[in-house]
Amino acid sequence: MSRPELQAPPEIYYDDTVAKKYTQNSRNQEIQAQMTYRALELLALPAGRPSYILDIGCGSGLSGEILEEEGHVWTGVDISPSMLEVALEREVEGDLFLQDIGQGLGFRPGTFDGAIRFVHTLDSYRYERLMLPVFSISVLQWLFNAETSHPTSSPPHRLSRFFTTLYAALKNPSRAVLQFYPSSDSQITMCSTIARRAGFGGGVIVDYPNSKKARKVFLCLFVGTGSYSGSTIAEEVPRGLEGD
Amino acid sequence: MRLIAHHILACHAKGCTSNNFPLKFSDVESQNAEAEFSPDFLKGFYPKIEWNVLITTAKEKFIKFGEVSLPEEQPNLEDLDEETLKKIHHVLLEIDVITGKMSCPNCGHIYPIMSGIPNMLLAEHEIA
Ligand SMILES: [Zn+2]
């Protein structure tokens, strides 16, 4: 059976019940927290001052709350009204936008100090209800959806639109850390090629490459390579974590 | 959405690459929100502020929320005192738009705001 992102657009997939269940699930909360800290590490933001962070696919704001705790100000975009509604109910501090990132982001140039994106792991309730196999999905996968035959719906077009507008929305220097579960090596190649064409440096990081369960793939993308408020952004991509 | 969100938005419809900021507010309902005062964040964001847009927006639509007596000319970052920073903080982070519309000065696309969330989705023919 195929992944859910290949079956239905996300705004349909995450209905109100799923959005609530997802958010209340303590395992999801834990995973989001872990991933947020890892993403913050890879972002390597200037130490000692709050940054302005774009949370792409912010969902119900679980990662946003960690950003708040770390003293940052954030803005989130998501395509699921149900998820955003849960975020509102939970009174997160970040501003929220209903947006399909494949259409491009509508932010002024050089707005953000960094951008993050996490995987969404569906809870068991959903698996049972839809009898779908267990897997994880992420926003980048939605970009591979071709919903109509219109040229702007093609995966390369959507990816290109996303990376171009994300690049523009970020400050120089800064980074974007995007986690995704590529279904094939060609998806990794396609993402990094289009990201590079949009102007990004950086590359792919794999955490726990030898563990089937813990393996995680990130795109760690750089805007510029200059001095970063005293510290210098290393030009090489950070190393992935080792172990199982 | 708070006014800082309005301040970072530009129309992203097809062909809209200039004169697409600021989006024009109409039919706005807003409330006062409280946010933690962070001078360091404000100073980091300060170079992004279009002063004229900030004071015009605040005066036109949101004057009922407290004193927005910001200077007409943008002060230099080094000259910012705490009082001015607090006023900027209030305008950017404590005025919360609940419903309304934002329209693009260039193409006229309307981004509706419902329950505090702007709908940025475009129709197929508007996608660049
Ligand atoms: Zn426009």
mmCIF file of N, CA, C and O in Angstrom, chain A residues 50-52 73 75 84 88 93-100 103-112 148 150 152-153 157 161 171, chain B residues 1-2 4-5 7-13 21 38 40-41 44-45 48 50 93 115-124 127-128:
data_model
loop_
_atom_site.group_PDB
_atom_site.id
_atom_site.type_symbol
_atom_site.label_atom_id
_atom_site.label_comp_id
_atom_site.label_asym_id
_atom_site.label_seq_id
_atom_site.Cartn_x
_atom_site.Cartn_y
_atom_site.Cartn_z
ATOM 1 N N PRO A 50 17.722 35.923 20.782
ATOM 2 C CA PRO A 50 16.589 35.253 20.161
ATOM 3 C C PRO A 50 16.608 35.405 18.645
ATOM 4 O O PRO A 50 16.997 36.452 18.128
ATOM 5 N N SER A 51 16.217 34.358 17.939
ATOM 6 C CA SER A 51 16.141 34.400 16.481
ATOM 7 C C SER A 51 14.687 34.359 16.035
ATOM 8 O O SER A 51 13.796 34.037 16.817
ATOM 9 N N TYR A 52 14.496 34.688 14.776
ATOM 10 C CA TYR A 52 13.160 34.659 14.171
ATOM 11 C C TYR A 52 13.137 33.446 13.248
ATOM 12 O O TYR A 52 13.856 33.404 12.248
ATOM 13 N N VAL A 73 11.461 33.594 18.574
ATOM 14 C CA VAL A 73 10.160 33.995 18.048
ATOM 15 C C VAL A 73 9.969 33.215 16.749
ATOM 16 O O VAL A 73 10.903 33.067 15.973
ATOM 17 N N THR A 75 7.233 31.790 13.384
ATOM 18 C CA THR A 75 6.052 31.904 12.547
ATOM 19 C C THR A 75 5.878 30.553 11.877
ATOM 20 O O THR A 75 6.853 29.956 11.444
ATOM 21 N N LEU A 84 -3.910 23.735 12.392
ATOM 22 C CA LEU A 84 -3.757 25.136 12.809
ATOM 23 C C LEU A 84 -4.785 25.488 13.881
ATOM 24 O O LEU A 84 -4.500 26.263 14.796
ATOM 25 N N LEU A 88 -4.190 27.037 17.564
ATOM 26 C CA LEU A 88 -4.889 28.201 18.129
ATOM 27 C C LEU A 88 -5.453 27.882 19.507
ATOM 28 O O LEU A 88 -5.293 28.656 20.441
ATOM 29 N N GLU A 93 2.420 30.924 20.753
ATOM 30 C CA GLU A 93 2.773 32.342 20.573
ATOM 31 C C GLU A 93 3.012 32.723 19.117
ATOM 32 O O GLU A 93 2.839 33.869 18.732
ATOM 33 N N GLY A 94 3.436 31.758 18.311
ATOM 34 C CA GLY A 94 3.806 32.067 16.937
ATOM 35 C C GLY A 94 2.611 32.470 16.084
ATOM 36 O O GLY A 94 1.483 32.065 16.340
ATOM 37 N N ASP A 95 2.873 33.289 15.070
ATOM 38 C CA ASP A 95 1.835 33.622 14.091
ATOM 39 C C ASP A 95 1.703 32.468 13.113
ATOM 40 O O ASP A 95 2.689 31.827 12.756
ATOM 41 N N LEU A 96 0.469 32.230 12.670
ATOM 42 C CA LEU A 96 0.190 31.056 11.851
ATOM 43 C C LEU A 96 -0.374 31.461 10.499
ATOM 44 O O LEU A 96 -1.155 32.405 10.402
ATOM 45 N N PHE A 97 0.027 30.715 9.469
ATOM 46 C CA PHE A 97 -0.499 30.963 8.124
ATOM 47 C C PHE A 97 -0.989 29.666 7.510
ATOM 48 O O PHE A 97 -0.330 28.629 7.635
ATOM 49 N N LEU A 98 -2.141 29.739 6.846
ATOM 50 C CA LEU A 98 -2.612 28.615 6.056
ATOM 51 C C LEU A 98 -1.959 28.721 4.688
ATOM 52 O O LEU A 98 -2.213 29.664 3.942
ATOM 53 N N GLN A 99 -1.101 27.764 4.373
ATOM 54 C CA GLN A 99 -0.309 27.914 3.159
ATOM 55 C C GLN A 99 0.119 26.566 2.595
ATOM 56 O O GLN A 99 0.440 25.651 3.330
ATOM 57 N N ASP A 100 0.119 26.478 1.271
ATOM 58 C CA ASP A 100 0.655 25.311 0.569
ATOM 59 C C ASP A 100 2.046 25.697 0.088
ATOM 60 O O ASP A 100 2.187 26.511 -0.829
ATOM 61 N N GLN A 103 3.152 26.152 -3.463
ATOM 62 C CA GLN A 103 2.764 27.357 -4.218
ATOM 63 C C GLN A 103 3.762 28.485 -3.992
ATOM 64 O O GLN A 103 3.660 29.546 -4.600
ATOM 65 N N GLY A 104 4.696 28.264 -3.069
ATOM 66 C CA GLY A 104 5.653 29.305 -2.730
ATOM 67 C C GLY A 104 5.260 30.002 -1.438
ATOM 68 O O GLY A 104 4.111 29.976 -1.027
ATOM 69 N N LEU A 105 6.251 30.587 -0.781
ATOM 70 C CA LEU A 105 6.010 31.306 0.465
ATOM 71 C C LEU A 105 5.897 32.793 0.165
ATOM 72 O O LEU A 105 6.599 33.295 -0.705
ATOM 73 N N GLY A 106 5.037 33.480 0.886
ATOM 74 C CA GLY A 106 4.853 34.907 0.628
ATOM 75 C C GLY A 106 5.516 35.786 1.675
ATOM 76 O O GLY A 106 4.843 36.573 2.318
ATOM 77 N N PHE A 107 6.831 35.630 1.829
ATOM 78 C CA PHE A 107 7.508 36.459 2.828
ATOM 79 C C PHE A 107 8.489 37.413 2.175
ATOM 80 O O PHE A 107 9.085 37.114 1.143
ATOM 81 N N ARG A 108 8.661 38.553 2.835
ATOM 82 C CA ARG A 108 9.600 39.541 2.318
ATOM 83 C C ARG A 108 11.022 38.991 2.383
ATOM 84 O O ARG A 108 11.345 38.164 3.247
ATOM 85 N N PRO A 109 11.886 39.473 1.486
ATOM 86 C CA PRO A 109 13.262 38.968 1.451
ATOM 87 C C PRO A 109 13.992 39.159 2.777
ATOM 88 O O PRO A 109 13.813 40.172 3.456
ATOM 89 N N GLY A 110 14.784 38.170 3.128
ATOM 90 C CA GLY A 110 15.657 38.285 4.296
ATOM 91 C C GLY A 110 14.954 38.385 5.627
ATOM 92 O O GLY A 110 15.471 39.002 6.551
ATOM 93 N N THR A 111 13.786 37.787 5.758
ATOM 94 C CA THR A 111 13.017 37.930 6.994
ATOM 95 C C THR A 111 13.527 37.046 8.131
ATOM 96 O O THR A 111 13.652 37.500 9.263
ATOM 97 N N PHE A 112 13.837 35.785 7.833
ATOM 98 C CA PHE A 112 14.057 34.823 8.915
ATOM 99 C C PHE A 112 15.527 34.495 9.152
ATOM 100 O O PHE A 112 16.333 34.466 8.226
ATOM 101 N N THR A 148 -3.021 17.798 -9.969
ATOM 102 C CA THR A 148 -3.697 18.016 -11.239
ATOM 103 C C THR A 148 -2.655 17.975 -12.340
ATOM 104 O O THR A 148 -1.465 17.854 -12.079
ATOM 105 N N HIS A 150 -2.049 20.444 -14.240
ATOM 106 C CA HIS A 150 -1.555 21.797 -14.465
ATOM 107 C C HIS A 150 -0.040 21.843 -14.254
ATOM 108 O O HIS A 150 0.464 21.205 -13.337
ATOM 109 N N THR A 152 1.894 23.921 -12.883
ATOM 110 C CA THR A 152 2.349 24.363 -11.560
ATOM 111 C C THR A 152 2.165 23.268 -10.515
ATOM 112 O O THR A 152 2.557 23.438 -9.371
ATOM 113 N N SER A 153 1.526 22.146 -10.873
ATOM 114 C CA SER A 153 1.338 21.048 -9.920
ATOM 115 C C SER A 153 2.417 19.994 -10.034
ATOM 116 O O SER A 153 2.440 19.060 -9.252
ATOM 117 N N HIS A 157 8.191 21.582 -10.255
ATOM 118 C CA HIS A 157 7.759 22.971 -10.187
ATOM 119 C C HIS A 157 7.469 23.372 -8.742
ATOM 120 O O HIS A 157 7.865 24.446 -8.284
ATOM 121 N N ARG A 161 9.494 26.145 -6.626
ATOM 122 C CA ARG A 161 8.782 27.301 -6.079
ATOM 123 C C ARG A 161 9.042 27.412 -4.566
ATOM 124 O O ARG A 161 9.271 28.495 -4.036
ATOM 125 N N LYS A 171 17.558 35.188 5.864
ATOM 126 C CA LYS A 171 18.651 36.156 5.947
ATOM 127 C C LYS A 171 19.933 35.551 5.420
ATOM 128 O O LYS A 171 20.084 34.335 5.385
ATOM 129 N N MET B 1 -3.247 36.850 13.860
ATOM 130 C CA MET B 1 -1.895 37.250 13.502
ATOM 131 C C MET B 1 -1.571 38.622 14.063
ATOM 132 O O MET B 1 -2.402 39.509 14.094
ATOM 133 N N ARG B 2 -0.326 38.739 14.491
ATOM 134 C CA ARG B 2 0.090 40.028 15.025
ATOM 135 C C ARG B 2 0.634 40.894 13.886
ATOM 136 O O ARG B 2 0.880 40.403 12.793
ATOM 137 N N ILE B 4 3.434 42.011 13.346
ATOM 138 C CA ILE B 4 4.745 41.591 12.818
ATOM 139 C C ILE B 4 4.541 40.654 11.621
ATOM 140 O O ILE B 4 5.304 40.690 10.659
ATOM 141 N N ALA B 5 3.477 39.843 11.673
ATOM 142 C CA ALA B 5 3.193 38.925 10.566
ATOM 143 C C ALA B 5 2.818 39.713 9.314
ATOM 144 O O ALA B 5 3.220 39.376 8.206
ATOM 145 N N HIS B 7 3.889 42.563 8.697
ATOM 146 C CA HIS B 7 5.104 43.267 8.290
ATOM 147 C C HIS B 7 6.062 42.396 7.472
ATOM 148 O O HIS B 7 6.934 42.912 6.785
ATOM 149 N N ILE B 8 5.931 41.093 7.575
ATOM 150 C CA ILE B 8 6.840 40.212 6.831
ATOM 151 C C ILE B 8 6.186 39.629 5.577
ATOM 152 O O ILE B 8 6.826 38.923 4.813
ATOM 153 N N LEU B 9 4.897 39.918 5.391
ATOM 154 C CA LEU B 9 4.172 39.330 4.265
ATOM 155 C C LEU B 9 4.303 40.172 3.005
ATOM 156 O O LEU B 9 4.235 41.391 3.053
ATOM 157 N N ALA B 10 4.446 39.474 1.877
ATOM 158 C CA ALA B 10 4.340 40.136 0.576
ATOM 159 C C ALA B 10 3.531 39.200 -0.302
ATOM 160 O O ALA B 10 3.564 37.984 -0.116
ATOM 161 N N CYS B 11 2.802 39.751 -1.244
ATOM 162 C CA CYS B 11 1.980 38.924 -2.129
ATOM 163 C C CYS B 11 2.887 37.998 -2.937
ATOM 164 O O CYS B 11 3.910 38.419 -3.453
ATOM 165 N N HIS B 12 2.497 36.717 -3.021
ATOM 166 C CA HIS B 12 3.323 35.768 -3.772
ATOM 167 C C HIS B 12 2.574 35.208 -4.980
ATOM 168 O O HIS B 12 2.917 34.157 -5.498
ATOM 169 N N ALA B 13 1.542 35.939 -5.417
ATOM 170 C CA ALA B 13 0.816 35.496 -6.612
ATOM 171 C C ALA B 13 1.697 35.698 -7.846
ATOM 172 O O ALA B 13 2.666 36.458 -7.823
ATOM 173 N N PHE B 21 4.031 44.809 -1.336
ATOM 174 C CA PHE B 21 4.116 45.040 0.104
ATOM 175 C C PHE B 21 3.937 46.521 0.376
ATOM 176 O O PHE B 21 4.473 47.323 -0.390
ATOM 177 N N SER B 38 11.045 41.528 24.506
ATOM 178 C CA SER B 38 12.405 41.055 24.266
ATOM 179 C C SER B 38 13.179 42.073 23.431
ATOM 180 O O SER B 38 13.105 42.085 22.211
ATOM 181 N N ASP B 40 16.236 42.266 22.724
ATOM 182 C CA ASP B 40 17.206 41.652 21.819
ATOM 183 C C ASP B 40 16.552 41.195 20.522
ATOM 184 O O ASP B 40 17.111 41.366 19.440
ATOM 185 N N PHE B 41 15.356 40.604 20.641
ATOM 186 C CA PHE B 41 14.663 40.194 19.423
ATOM 187 C C PHE B 41 14.322 41.409 18.570
ATOM 188 O O PHE B 41 14.534 41.418 17.361
ATOM 189 N N GLY B 44 17.209 42.741 16.722
ATOM 190 C CA GLY B 44 17.535 41.866 15.595
ATOM 191 C C GLY B 44 16.588 42.091 14.424
ATOM 192 O O GLY B 44 16.983 42.043 13.258
ATOM 193 N N PHE B 45 15.320 42.339 14.740
ATOM 194 C CA PHE B 45 14.309 42.516 13.697
ATOM 195 C C PHE B 45 14.316 43.939 13.132
ATOM 196 O O PHE B 45 13.833 44.178 12.026
ATOM 197 N N LYS B 48 14.634 45.127 9.568
ATOM 198 C CA LYS B 48 13.580 44.689 8.654
ATOM 199 C C LYS B 48 12.378 45.633 8.658
ATOM 200 O O LYS B 48 11.492 45.537 7.830
ATOM 201 N N GLU B 50 9.980 48.546 8.018
ATOM 202 C CA GLU B 50 9.723 49.671 7.122
ATOM 203 C C GLU B 50 8.942 50.680 7.961
ATOM 204 O O GLU B 50 7.744 50.526 8.197
ATOM 205 N N LEU B 93 3.965 43.192 18.236
ATOM 206 C CA LEU B 93 3.727 41.885 18.874
ATOM 207 C C LEU B 93 2.501 41.827 19.779
ATOM 208 O O LEU B 93 2.163 40.770 20.304
ATOM 209 N N SER B 115 -10.218 33.642 12.195
ATOM 210 C CA SER B 115 -9.712 33.147 13.491
ATOM 211 C C SER B 115 -8.233 33.471 13.666
ATOM 212 O O SER B 115 -7.477 32.677 14.225
ATOM 213 N N GLY B 116 -7.827 34.610 13.168
ATOM 214 C CA GLY B 116 -6.441 35.036 13.357
ATOM 215 C C GLY B 116 -5.447 34.419 12.391
ATOM 216 O O GLY B 116 -4.256 34.656 12.500
ATOM 217 N N ILE B 117 -5.949 33.594 11.441
ATOM 218 C CA ILE B 117 -5.038 32.928 10.511
ATOM 219 C C ILE B 117 -5.271 33.406 9.071
ATOM 220 O O ILE B 117 -6.347 33.205 8.525
ATOM 221 N N PRO B 118 -4.266 34.036 8.480
ATOM 222 C CA PRO B 118 -4.411 34.450 7.076
ATOM 223 C C PRO B 118 -4.380 33.233 6.154
ATOM 224 O O PRO B 118 -3.570 32.326 6.335
ATOM 225 N N ASN B 119 -5.278 33.235 5.195
ATOM 226 C CA ASN B 119 -5.318 32.175 4.196
ATOM 227 C C ASN B 119 -4.488 32.613 2.990
ATOM 228 O O ASN B 119 -4.883 33.493 2.243
ATOM 229 N N MET B 120 -3.324 31.986 2.833
ATOM 230 C CA MET B 120 -2.386 32.376 1.780
ATOM 231 C C MET B 120 -2.517 31.520 0.524
ATOM 232 O O MET B 120 -1.708 31.638 -0.400
ATOM 233 N N LEU B 121 -3.514 30.650 0.483
ATOM 234 C CA LEU B 121 -3.649 29.747 -0.658
ATOM 235 C C LEU B 121 -4.037 30.511 -1.918
ATOM 236 O O LEU B 121 -4.848 31.431 -1.874
ATOM 237 N N LEU B 122 -3.451 30.101 -3.025
ATOM 238 C CA LEU B 122 -3.725 30.754 -4.308
ATOM 239 C C LEU B 122 -4.535 29.822 -5.197
ATOM 240 O O LEU B 122 -4.467 28.597 -5.058
ATOM 241 N N ALA B 123 -5.288 30.407 -6.114
ATOM 242 C CA ALA B 123 -5.961 29.602 -7.133
ATOM 243 C C ALA B 123 -4.919 29.176 -8.163
ATOM 244 O O ALA B 123 -3.850 29.787 -8.263
ATOM 245 N N GLU B 124 -5.241 28.121 -8.903
ATOM 246 C CA GLU B 124 -4.262 27.553 -9.824
ATOM 247 C C GLU B 124 -3.664 28.596 -10.790
ATOM 248 O O GLU B 124 -2.461 28.622 -11.017
ATOM 249 N N ILE B 127 -0.734 30.826 -9.370
ATOM 250 C CA ILE B 127 0.525 30.251 -8.907
ATOM 251 C C ILE B 127 1.645 30.562 -9.888
ATOM 252 O O ILE B 127 1.505 30.333 -11.086
ATOM 253 N N ALA B 128 2.732 31.091 -9.347
ATOM 254 C CA ALA B 128 3.870 31.443 -10.212
ATOM 255 C C ALA B 128 4.621 30.188 -10.642
ATOM 256 O O ALA B 128 4.588 29.188 -9.965
#
